Coordinates of C-alpha atoms in Angstrom, one line a residue:
M310 CA 26.6 -3.2 -15.9
L311 CA 23.6 -0.8 -15.4
T312 CA 25.0 2.7 -14.9
G313 CA 23.1 5.9 -13.9
E314 CA 23.6 7.5 -17.3
V315 CA 21.1 5.0 -18.7
F316 CA 18.3 6.5 -16.5
I317 CA 19.3 10.1 -17.6
D318 CA 19.2 9.0 -21.2
E319 CA 15.7 7.6 -20.7
G320 CA 14.5 10.8 -19.0
L321 CA 13.8 9.1 -15.7
V322 CA 16.1 11.2 -13.5
T323 CA 18.0 14.4 -13.7
P324 CA 21.8 14.7 -13.4
D325 CA 21.3 16.3 -10.0
Q326 CA 19.1 13.5 -8.8
L327 CA 21.8 11.0 -10.0
Q328 CA 24.4 12.8 -8.0
E329 CA 22.2 12.6 -4.9
A330 CA 21.8 8.8 -5.5
V331 CA 25.6 8.4 -5.9
A332 CA 26.2 10.2 -2.6
R333 CA 23.5 7.9 -1.0
Q334 CA 25.3 4.9 -2.5
L335 CA 28.6 5.9 -0.9
E336 CA 26.8 6.3 2.5
L337 CA 25.6 2.7 2.2
G338 CA 29.1 1.5 1.7
G339 CA 29.0 1.1 -2.1
N340 CA 27.5 -2.4 -2.0
E341 CA 24.1 -1.5 -3.5
S342 CA 23.9 -0.9 -7.2
I343 CA 23.0 2.7 -8.3
A344 CA 19.8 1.3 -9.8
K345 CA 18.7 -0.2 -6.5
V346 CA 19.5 3.1 -4.7
L347 CA 17.4 5.1 -7.2
V348 CA 14.5 2.7 -6.5
E349 CA 14.9 2.9 -2.8
M350 CA 15.0 6.7 -3.0
G351 CA 11.7 6.7 -4.9
L352 CA 13.2 8.4 -8.0
I353 CA 12.5 5.5 -10.3
S354 CA 10.2 2.4 -10.0
E355 CA 11.3 -1.2 -10.1
R356 CA 9.7 -1.4 -13.5
D357 CA 11.9 1.4 -14.8
R358 CA 14.9 -0.4 -13.4
V359 CA 14.0 -3.7 -15.1
K360 CA 13.2 -1.9 -18.4
C361 CA 16.6 -0.2 -18.5
L362 CA 18.3 -3.5 -17.6
G363 CA 16.6 -5.1 -20.6
K364 CA 17.8 -2.4 -22.9
V365 CA 21.4 -2.7 -21.7
W366 CA 21.3 -6.5 -22.1
G367 CA 19.4 -6.4 -25.4
I368 CA 16.5 -8.4 -24.0
P369 CA 12.9 -7.2 -24.6
F370 CA 10.9 -6.1 -21.6
V371 CA 7.4 -7.5 -21.1
D372 CA 4.6 -6.4 -18.7
V373 CA 3.1 -9.7 -17.6
T374 CA 0.1 -7.9 -16.2
D375 CA -1.0 -7.3 -19.8
F376 CA -1.0 -11.0 -20.6
R377 CA -3.5 -13.8 -20.2
P378 CA -1.7 -16.9 -21.5
Q379 CA -3.8 -19.7 -22.9
E380 CA -4.3 -22.9 -20.9
E381 CA -2.3 -25.0 -23.3
I382 CA 0.7 -22.6 -23.0
L383 CA 0.5 -22.6 -19.2
S384 CA 0.3 -26.4 -19.1
L385 CA 3.8 -26.6 -20.7
L386 CA 5.3 -25.8 -17.3
S387 CA 4.0 -27.0 -14.0
P388 CA 3.2 -24.5 -11.2
K389 CA 6.1 -25.9 -9.1
L390 CA 8.7 -25.4 -11.9
A391 CA 7.2 -22.0 -12.8
A392 CA 7.7 -20.9 -9.2
R393 CA 11.1 -22.5 -8.9
F394 CA 12.5 -20.9 -12.0
M395 CA 10.4 -17.6 -11.6
S396 CA 9.4 -18.0 -15.2
L397 CA 6.0 -17.7 -16.9
P398 CA 5.3 -19.1 -20.4
L399 CA 3.4 -16.5 -22.4
D400 CA 3.1 -17.6 -26.1
A401 CA 4.4 -20.1 -28.6
K402 CA 5.6 -19.0 -32.1
G403 CA 6.5 -22.0 -34.1
S404 CA 9.3 -23.8 -32.3
R405 CA 10.0 -20.9 -30.0
L406 CA 8.4 -20.3 -26.6
L407 CA 8.2 -16.8 -25.2
V408 CA 8.9 -16.9 -21.5
A409 CA 8.8 -14.0 -19.0
M410 CA 11.8 -14.3 -16.6
A411 CA 13.0 -12.4 -13.6
N412 CA 16.6 -13.4 -14.6
P413 CA 16.8 -14.0 -18.4
L414 CA 20.6 -14.4 -18.3
D415 CA 20.4 -17.6 -16.3
V416 CA 21.5 -20.1 -19.0
F417 CA 20.9 -23.1 -16.7
V418 CA 17.3 -22.2 -16.1
I419 CA 16.8 -21.6 -19.9
D420 CA 18.3 -25.1 -20.5
E421 CA 15.9 -26.6 -17.9
L422 CA 12.9 -24.8 -19.5
R423 CA 14.0 -26.2 -23.0
L424 CA 14.1 -29.7 -21.6
H425 CA 10.7 -29.5 -19.8
T426 CA 8.8 -27.8 -22.6
G427 CA 10.5 -29.1 -25.8
Y428 CA 10.6 -25.6 -27.2
E429 CA 13.5 -23.3 -28.0
I430 CA 13.2 -20.6 -25.3
E431 CA 13.1 -16.9 -26.1
P432 CA 13.5 -15.1 -22.8
L433 CA 11.9 -11.8 -22.0
I434 CA 12.8 -9.7 -19.0
A435 CA 10.0 -8.9 -16.5
V436 CA 9.6 -7.5 -13.0
E437 CA 10.1 -10.3 -10.5
A438 CA 7.2 -9.4 -8.3
D439 CA 4.9 -9.2 -11.4
V440 CA 6.0 -12.7 -12.5
A441 CA 5.4 -14.1 -9.0
T442 CA 1.9 -12.5 -8.9
A443 CA 1.1 -13.8 -12.3
I444 CA 2.1 -17.3 -11.4
G445 CA -0.1 -17.1 -8.4
N446 CA -3.0 -15.8 -10.4
F447 CA -2.8 -18.2 -13.4
Y448 CA -1.8 -21.4 -11.5
G449 CA -3.6 -20.5 -8.2
G450 CA -7.2 -21.5 -9.1
A451 CA -6.6 -25.1 -9.8
A452 CA -4.3 -25.4 -6.8
A453 CA -7.0 -23.9 -4.5
S454 CA -9.6 -26.4 -5.5
D455 CA -7.1 -29.3 -5.0
E456 CA -6.2 -28.1 -1.6
L457 CA -9.8 -27.8 -0.5
I458 CA -10.7 -31.3 -1.7
G459 CA -7.7 -32.6 0.2
V460 CA -8.7 -30.8 3.4
M461 CA -12.3 -32.1 3.2
K462 CA -11.1 -35.7 2.6
D463 CA -8.8 -35.6 5.5
F464 CA -11.2 -34.0 8.0
G465 CA -14.2 -36.2 8.2
Q466 CA -15.3 -35.4 11.7
D467 CA -17.3 -32.2 12.6
E468 CA -16.1 -31.9 16.2
E469 CA -13.7 -29.1 16.9
A470 CA -10.5 -29.8 18.7
E471 CA -11.4 -30.4 22.4
D472 CA -8.2 -29.5 24.1
E473 CA -4.9 -27.7 23.4
R474 CA -3.1 -30.9 22.5
S475 CA -5.6 -32.1 19.9
A476 CA -5.8 -28.6 18.5
I477 CA -2.0 -28.6 17.9
E478 CA -2.1 -32.1 16.4
A479 CA -4.9 -31.1 14.0
S480 CA -3.2 -27.8 13.0
E481 CA 0.0 -29.7 12.0
D482 CA -1.8 -32.0 9.5
A483 CA -0.4 -31.4 6.0
P484 CA -3.7 -30.4 4.4
I485 CA -4.3 -27.7 7.0
I486 CA -0.7 -26.4 6.6
R487 CA -1.2 -26.3 2.8
L488 CA -4.6 -24.5 3.2
A489 CA -3.1 -21.9 5.5
N490 CA -0.2 -21.3 3.0
L491 CA -2.7 -21.1 0.1
I492 CA -4.8 -18.4 1.8
I493 CA -1.7 -16.3 2.4
H494 CA -0.1 -16.8 -1.0
Q495 CA -3.3 -16.1 -2.8
A496 CA -3.8 -12.9 -0.8
V497 CA -0.4 -11.7 -1.9
A498 CA -1.0 -12.6 -5.5
D499 CA -4.4 -10.7 -5.4
R500 CA -2.7 -7.6 -3.9
A501 CA -4.9 -7.8 -0.8
S502 CA -4.3 -5.4 2.0
D503 CA -6.2 -7.5 4.6
I504 CA -7.3 -11.2 5.0
H505 CA -10.5 -11.8 6.9
M506 CA -11.4 -15.3 8.2
E507 CA -14.9 -15.2 9.6
P508 CA -16.4 -18.3 11.4
R509 CA -20.1 -18.7 10.7
K510 CA -22.6 -21.3 12.0
E511 CA -22.0 -23.8 9.2
E512 CA -18.8 -22.7 7.6
M513 CA -15.9 -20.2 7.6
V514 CA -15.8 -17.4 5.0
V515 CA -12.5 -16.1 3.8
R516 CA -12.5 -12.6 2.4
Y517 CA -9.8 -10.3 1.0
R518 CA -9.8 -6.5 1.1
I519 CA -8.5 -5.6 -2.4
D520 CA -8.3 -1.9 -3.3
G521 CA -10.3 -1.0 -0.3
V522 CA -13.3 -3.3 -1.1
M523 CA -14.1 -6.6 0.5
N524 CA -14.1 -9.7 -1.8
E525 CA -15.2 -13.2 -0.8
V526 CA -12.7 -15.7 -2.1
M527 CA -13.7 -19.0 -0.5
R528 CA -16.0 -20.8 1.9
L529 CA -14.5 -23.6 4.1
P530 CA -16.4 -26.4 5.9
R531 CA -17.0 -26.0 9.6
K532 CA -14.8 -29.0 10.3
V533 CA -11.6 -27.0 9.4
V534 CA -12.3 -23.9 11.5
A535 CA -10.7 -25.0 14.7
P536 CA -7.5 -26.5 13.2
L537 CA -7.1 -23.6 10.7
T538 CA -7.5 -21.1 13.5
S539 CA -5.0 -23.0 15.7
R540 CA -2.5 -23.1 12.8
F541 CA -2.4 -19.3 12.4
K542 CA -2.3 -18.8 16.1
I543 CA 0.7 -21.2 16.5
V544 CA 2.6 -19.5 13.6
A545 CA 1.9 -16.1 15.1
N546 CA 3.2 -17.4 18.5
M547 CA -0.2 -16.8 20.2
D548 CA -1.8 -18.8 23.1
I549 CA -4.1 -21.3 21.4
A550 CA -5.7 -22.2 24.7
E551 CA -7.0 -18.6 25.1
K552 CA -10.2 -18.3 23.1
R553 CA -12.1 -15.8 25.1
A554 CA -9.8 -12.7 24.8
P555 CA -8.4 -10.9 21.8
Q556 CA -4.8 -11.5 20.8
D557 CA -2.4 -9.9 18.3
N558 CA 1.1 -10.6 17.0
R559 CA 3.1 -10.8 13.8
I560 CA 4.1 -13.4 11.1
S561 CA 7.1 -12.7 8.8
A562 CA 7.5 -14.6 5.5
V563 CA 9.2 -14.4 2.2
I564 CA 6.7 -14.9 -0.7
G565 CA 7.8 -14.8 -4.3
G566 CA 11.2 -13.6 -3.2
K567 CA 9.8 -10.6 -1.4
P568 CA 9.6 -10.1 2.4
F569 CA 6.2 -9.7 3.9
D570 CA 4.9 -9.1 7.4
F571 CA 1.4 -10.2 8.5
R572 CA -0.1 -8.4 11.5
V573 CA -2.4 -11.0 13.0
S574 CA -5.4 -10.2 15.2
T575 CA -8.0 -12.5 16.7
L576 CA -11.4 -11.6 18.1
P577 CA -13.8 -13.9 19.9
V578 CA -17.2 -13.9 18.1
V579 CA -20.3 -16.1 18.4
Y580 CA -19.1 -19.1 16.4
G581 CA -15.4 -19.1 17.2
E582 CA -12.5 -16.6 16.7
K583 CA -12.4 -14.2 13.8
I584 CA -8.9 -13.7 12.4
V585 CA -7.8 -10.6 10.5
M586 CA -4.3 -10.3 9.0
R587 CA -3.0 -7.0 7.7
V588 CA -0.6 -7.7 4.7
L589 CA 2.5 -5.5 4.9
D590 CA 4.7 -5.6 1.8
K591 CA 8.1 -4.6 3.4
G592 CA 9.5 -3.8 0.0
G593 CA 6.5 -1.8 -1.3
I594 CA 6.8 1.2 1.0
N595 CA 9.8 2.7 -0.8
V596 CA 7.6 5.0 -2.9
G597 CA 8.2 8.6 -3.8
L598 CA 5.7 11.4 -3.5
E599 CA 5.5 11.4 -7.3
K600 CA 3.9 7.9 -7.2
L601 CA 1.0 8.8 -4.8
G602 CA -1.2 10.6 -7.3
F603 CA -0.5 14.2 -6.3
L604 CA -1.5 16.8 -9.0
E605 CA 1.4 19.1 -9.9
H606 CA 0.2 22.1 -7.7
N607 CA -0.1 20.0 -4.5
L608 CA 3.1 18.1 -5.2
E609 CA 5.3 21.2 -5.4
M610 CA 3.6 22.7 -2.3
L611 CA 4.1 19.5 -0.3
K612 CA 7.8 19.1 -1.3
D613 CA 8.3 22.7 -0.3
M614 CA 6.8 22.0 3.2
A615 CA 9.0 18.9 3.6
S616 CA 12.1 20.9 2.8
K617 CA 11.6 23.3 5.7
S618 CA 13.9 23.0 8.7
Y619 CA 11.1 23.4 11.3
G620 CA 7.4 23.3 11.7
I621 CA 4.6 20.6 11.6
V622 CA 3.1 19.0 8.6
L623 CA -0.1 17.1 9.4
V624 CA -1.6 14.3 7.3
T625 CA -5.3 13.7 8.1
G626 CA -8.0 11.3 6.9
P627 CA -9.9 8.2 8.1
T628 CA -8.4 4.8 8.8
G629 CA -7.1 3.1 5.6
S630 CA -6.7 6.4 3.6
G631 CA -3.0 5.9 3.0
K632 CA -1.7 8.3 5.7
S633 CA 1.2 6.0 6.7
T634 CA 2.4 5.6 3.1
T635 CA 2.4 9.4 2.7
L636 CA 4.3 9.9 5.9
Y637 CA 6.9 7.3 4.9
S638 CA 7.3 9.0 1.5
L639 CA 7.8 12.3 3.2
L640 CA 10.5 10.8 5.4
N641 CA 12.2 9.3 2.4
C642 CA 12.0 12.7 0.7
T643 CA 13.9 14.3 3.7
N644 CA 16.3 11.4 4.2
D645 CA 19.4 12.7 2.5
G646 CA 21.8 11.2 5.0
L647 CA 22.6 14.5 6.6
K648 CA 19.8 14.5 9.1
N649 CA 18.9 12.5 12.3
I650 CA 15.4 11.2 11.7
I651 CA 13.5 9.5 14.5
T652 CA 9.9 8.1 14.5
I653 CA 7.5 6.8 17.2
E654 CA 4.8 4.6 15.9
D655 CA 2.1 2.2 17.1
P656 CA 3.2 -0.2 15.8
V657 CA 6.2 0.1 13.4
E658 CA 4.6 -1.3 10.2
Y659 CA 7.5 -0.8 7.8
E660 CA 11.2 -0.7 8.6
L661 CA 13.1 2.1 6.9
E662 CA 16.8 2.1 6.4
S663 CA 18.8 4.9 8.0
I664 CA 15.8 6.0 10.1
N665 CA 15.5 5.3 13.9
Q666 CA 12.1 3.9 14.6
C667 CA 10.5 3.3 18.0
N668 CA 7.4 1.3 19.0
V669 CA 4.8 2.5 21.5
N670 CA 4.7 0.1 24.5
V671 CA 2.1 1.3 27.0
R672 CA 2.9 -1.4 29.5
A673 CA 6.5 -0.3 29.7
G674 CA 5.5 3.3 29.9
M675 CA 6.5 4.1 26.3
T676 CA 3.5 6.2 25.2
F677 CA 3.6 8.7 22.4
S678 CA 4.2 11.6 24.8
A679 CA 6.9 9.7 26.8
G680 CA 8.6 8.5 23.6
L681 CA 8.5 12.0 22.1
R682 CA 10.1 13.5 25.2
A683 CA 12.9 11.0 25.0
M684 CA 13.4 11.5 21.3
L685 CA 13.9 15.3 21.9
R686 CA 17.0 14.4 23.9
Q687 CA 18.4 12.4 21.0
D688 CA 19.4 15.5 18.9
P689 CA 16.8 14.9 16.1
D690 CA 16.4 17.0 13.0
V691 CA 13.2 15.3 11.8
I692 CA 10.5 13.6 14.0
M693 CA 7.6 11.5 12.9
V694 CA 4.8 10.9 15.5
G695 CA 2.5 8.2 14.4
E696 CA -0.6 9.9 15.7
M697 CA -1.6 12.9 17.8
R698 CA -4.1 11.3 20.2
D699 CA -4.1 13.6 23.2
K700 CA -3.3 17.1 24.4
E701 CA 0.1 16.2 25.9
T702 CA 1.5 14.6 22.7
A703 CA 0.2 17.4 20.5
T704 CA 1.7 20.1 22.8
I705 CA 5.1 18.5 23.0
A706 CA 5.2 18.0 19.2
M707 CA 4.3 21.6 18.6
E708 CA 6.8 22.9 21.1
A709 CA 9.4 20.8 19.3
A710 CA 8.4 22.3 16.0
L711 CA 8.9 25.8 17.4
T712 CA 12.4 24.9 18.7
G713 CA 13.9 23.9 15.3
H714 CA 12.6 20.5 14.5
L715 CA 10.6 19.4 11.4
V716 CA 7.7 17.2 12.6
F717 CA 5.4 14.9 10.6
S718 CA 2.2 13.5 12.2
T719 CA -1.3 12.3 11.6
L720 CA -4.7 13.4 12.9
H721 CA -8.2 12.0 12.4
T722 CA -10.3 14.7 10.7
N723 CA -12.5 14.7 7.6
D724 CA -10.7 17.5 5.9
A725 CA -7.7 19.8 6.2
P726 CA -9.4 23.0 7.6
S727 CA -10.8 20.9 10.5
A728 CA -7.4 20.1 11.8
P729 CA -6.8 23.3 13.8
T730 CA -10.3 23.2 15.3
R731 CA -9.8 19.5 16.2
L732 CA -6.6 20.4 18.1
I733 CA -8.4 23.3 19.9
D734 CA -11.0 20.7 20.9
M735 CA -8.1 18.7 22.4
E736 CA -7.3 21.8 24.5
V737 CA -4.1 22.6 22.7
E738 CA -3.4 26.3 22.9
P739 CA -4.3 28.2 19.7
F740 CA -1.0 30.2 19.7
L741 CA 0.9 26.9 19.5
I742 CA -1.3 25.7 16.6
S743 CA -1.0 28.8 14.6
S744 CA 2.8 29.2 15.2
S745 CA 3.9 25.6 14.5
I746 CA 1.7 24.2 11.7
V747 CA 3.2 24.6 8.2
G748 CA 0.5 22.8 6.3
V749 CA -2.2 20.2 6.6
L750 CA -2.8 17.4 4.0
A751 CA -6.2 15.6 3.9
Q752 CA -6.5 12.5 1.7
R753 CA -8.6 9.6 0.6
L754 CA -7.9 6.6 -1.7
V755 CA -10.0 5.9 -4.8
R756 CA -9.7 2.9 -7.1
Q757 CA -8.0 3.5 -10.5
I758 CA -9.6 2.3 -13.7
C759 CA -8.0 -0.8 -15.0
P760 CA -5.6 0.2 -17.9
N761 CA -6.3 -3.1 -19.6
C762 CA -10.0 -2.7 -20.1
K763 CA -10.3 1.1 -19.9
T764 CA -12.9 2.4 -22.3
E765 CA -13.9 6.0 -23.2
I766 CA -17.6 6.9 -22.9
E767 CA -19.5 10.1 -23.6
G768 CA -20.6 12.1 -20.5
T769 CA -22.2 15.5 -20.1
V770 CA -21.5 18.5 -18.0
D771 CA -25.1 18.3 -16.6
E772 CA -24.4 14.7 -15.5
L773 CA -21.3 15.8 -13.5
R774 CA -23.1 18.8 -12.1
R775 CA -26.0 16.6 -10.9
A776 CA -23.5 14.5 -9.1
G777 CA -22.4 17.6 -7.1
L778 CA -18.9 17.8 -8.5
P779 CA -17.2 21.2 -8.7
L780 CA -16.5 21.7 -12.4
P781 CA -13.8 23.9 -14.0
E782 CA -15.0 27.1 -15.6
G783 CA -15.8 26.7 -19.3
L784 CA -15.9 22.9 -19.2
G785 CA -17.8 21.5 -22.2
E786 CA -18.4 24.9 -23.9
E787 CA -16.6 24.0 -27.1
T788 CA -18.1 20.5 -27.3
G789 CA -21.8 21.3 -26.7
G790 CA -21.8 20.2 -23.1
K791 CA -20.2 16.8 -23.9
V792 CA -17.3 15.5 -21.8
P793 CA -15.2 12.4 -22.3
L794 CA -15.2 10.0 -19.4
W795 CA -13.7 6.6 -18.9
I796 CA -14.8 3.3 -17.3
G797 CA -13.4 -0.2 -16.9
N798 CA -15.4 -2.9 -18.6
G799 CA -13.9 -5.7 -16.5
C800 CA -11.2 -8.2 -17.6
D801 CA -9.0 -11.0 -16.3
T802 CA -6.4 -8.5 -15.2
C803 CA -8.8 -6.7 -12.8
K804 CA -10.8 -9.9 -12.1
G805 CA -13.9 -8.3 -13.7
T806 CA -14.1 -5.3 -11.4
G807 CA -12.9 -2.7 -13.9
F808 CA -10.5 -1.3 -11.3
K809 CA -6.8 -2.1 -10.5
G810 CA -4.9 -0.3 -7.8
R811 CA -5.7 2.9 -5.9
T812 CA -4.5 6.4 -6.0
G813 CA -4.8 9.4 -3.7
V814 CA -7.2 12.3 -3.7
H815 CA -5.7 15.2 -1.8
E816 CA -6.5 18.5 -0.2
L817 CA -3.5 20.6 0.9
M818 CA -4.0 23.6 3.1
E819 CA -1.0 25.9 3.5
M820 CA -1.0 28.0 6.7
N821 CA -0.9 31.8 5.9
D822 CA -1.3 34.9 8.1
E823 CA -5.1 35.1 7.5
I824 CA -5.7 31.5 8.5
R825 CA -3.4 31.9 11.6
D826 CA -5.5 34.9 12.7
E827 CA -8.7 32.8 12.5
V828 CA -7.1 30.0 14.5
L829 CA -6.1 32.5 17.2
K830 CA -9.7 33.7 17.3
R831 CA -10.9 30.0 17.7
N832 CA -13.1 30.4 14.7
P833 CA -14.9 27.3 13.2
A834 CA -13.6 25.1 10.4
H835 CA -16.0 26.5 7.7
I836 CA -14.4 30.0 8.0
I837 CA -10.9 28.6 7.8
R838 CA -12.1 26.5 4.7
N839 CA -13.4 29.6 2.9
L840 CA -10.1 31.5 3.5
A841 CA -8.0 28.5 2.4
V842 CA -10.0 28.1 -0.9
K843 CA -9.6 31.9 -1.6
S844 CA -5.9 31.4 -1.0
G845 CA -5.7 28.7 -3.7
M846 CA -6.5 25.4 -1.8
R847 CA -8.0 22.8 -4.0
T848 CA -10.6 20.8 -2.1
L849 CA -10.9 17.0 -2.1
Q850 CA -13.9 17.3 -4.4
M851 CA -11.9 19.5 -6.8
D852 CA -9.0 17.1 -6.8
A853 CA -11.3 14.1 -7.4
T854 CA -13.0 15.9 -10.3
A855 CA -9.7 16.5 -11.9
K856 CA -8.8 12.8 -11.7
I857 CA -12.2 11.9 -13.2
L858 CA -11.6 14.3 -16.2
R859 CA -8.1 12.8 -16.6
G860 CA -9.5 9.3 -16.8
V861 CA -7.9 8.1 -13.6
T862 CA -11.1 7.0 -11.9
T863 CA -14.9 7.1 -12.3
V864 CA -17.7 9.4 -11.0
E865 CA -19.3 6.4 -9.1
E866 CA -16.0 5.7 -7.3
V867 CA -15.6 9.3 -6.3
L868 CA -19.2 9.5 -5.0
R869 CA -18.6 6.2 -3.0
V870 CA -15.4 7.5 -1.4
I871 CA -15.7 11.3 -1.1
Y872 CA -19.4 11.8 -0.7
A873 CA -20.5 8.7 1.1

């Protein structure tokens, strides 16, 4: 039995945090284990939970992301059996085979593995999601080529489906179903945030957006474009006969034991319909603020803002900068079971337990402003508004903040000091802005250097200065202008990119009396920025430089994201 004291002993949580988790466990009826509750609250990661489980059971933990098993080891177990048993062979030592398992106590699976491989099995405990991803990575390449060969054999004609009936029949052929499943499973294994299927004159190009960058993964013959498009539209419950107008809907699936949603969108283009699917990991949003890359100064300030009983906290940045993840993390931070929390979103991307979430539905009259008015009659303590798009929504939210509600929302601006001026441009009254806003967080996402192939190189202060980075005083004085930097050389773990995963770069502006005075005077953003920096605000550029010097990311990546 995994008890909370194990996590205290490991230094992962404090006694007070454990007590909060126990209270939360009781609220949920006591059915969830304390370890699961700690993960859901964002106090520990799933990896922390599995590591402690292994210590209690006396089974070594293994990080499968650090392994690249040899082909002869992988061939000991077929892809089908590896997926069924959620087990990955890693290495052979004499008559023993080291196997990473999601459930290493399953003696029946261990017996099956012994029979199929001919080895004595030495089980190692690993994170289930990592095992599933590794199985997809290591067994996926061969499977992909087999599927494509099968598709090309079975589809010998170049004509596209001529009517709705023939399109349905073609989309239900086994090779097309397998190809559609392959595209989705491989995207999940590669940690893609979006899947793009783009019809061209002679072919269809499939690309994944991984860590914010587009990667081409396969080219399909023109003959499969129509049936593959129809397959995704049928699964997403779209009208396959409608090819001239955009459509959107959702697909839900369980992959590798984890629930996923795919937000499907079609767009008519010159050579057919382009399909884009946003991959939503429903289990991956339970992250704490500590996991988002905040430096210590900003993290404490943001936690303090989230603990207030009223006011507005705004999160700004372009599309795809992680604003939704930060908002959900802020909600989790305030969700102690003692508050009534309501959100209105367009659409609800992730479902959060114990939080009331509403979808915008313009046709039914459920706009942001209408939904916000209705929410205020529901006795809320905390409100989350997906986006402030107009004067009416912003005004209602700010009035709510002034009447004793804590409000979280997003705004599209390039930096934190531009938020008040953007609201003034939307014709929101300056006295409302200055009175209601507690703080504004601006953020971007930069790729992290792959830990598996991370290498230290020698940089210079002049090099960083030429890049336009704001440098700390005295940097390099004791080393003759030399500064240690890091890069990723590229490996199998990061697929040769040198990067794996992304982290946030932040700029947190706390409203003070001086800034409020400038807002009331309708002064421009650069004046507000100067005041904020004098008050201790660390700009996006300063935060990014700190992460370069800590070896989190590279100069080139920061220049691409922050300065582009």
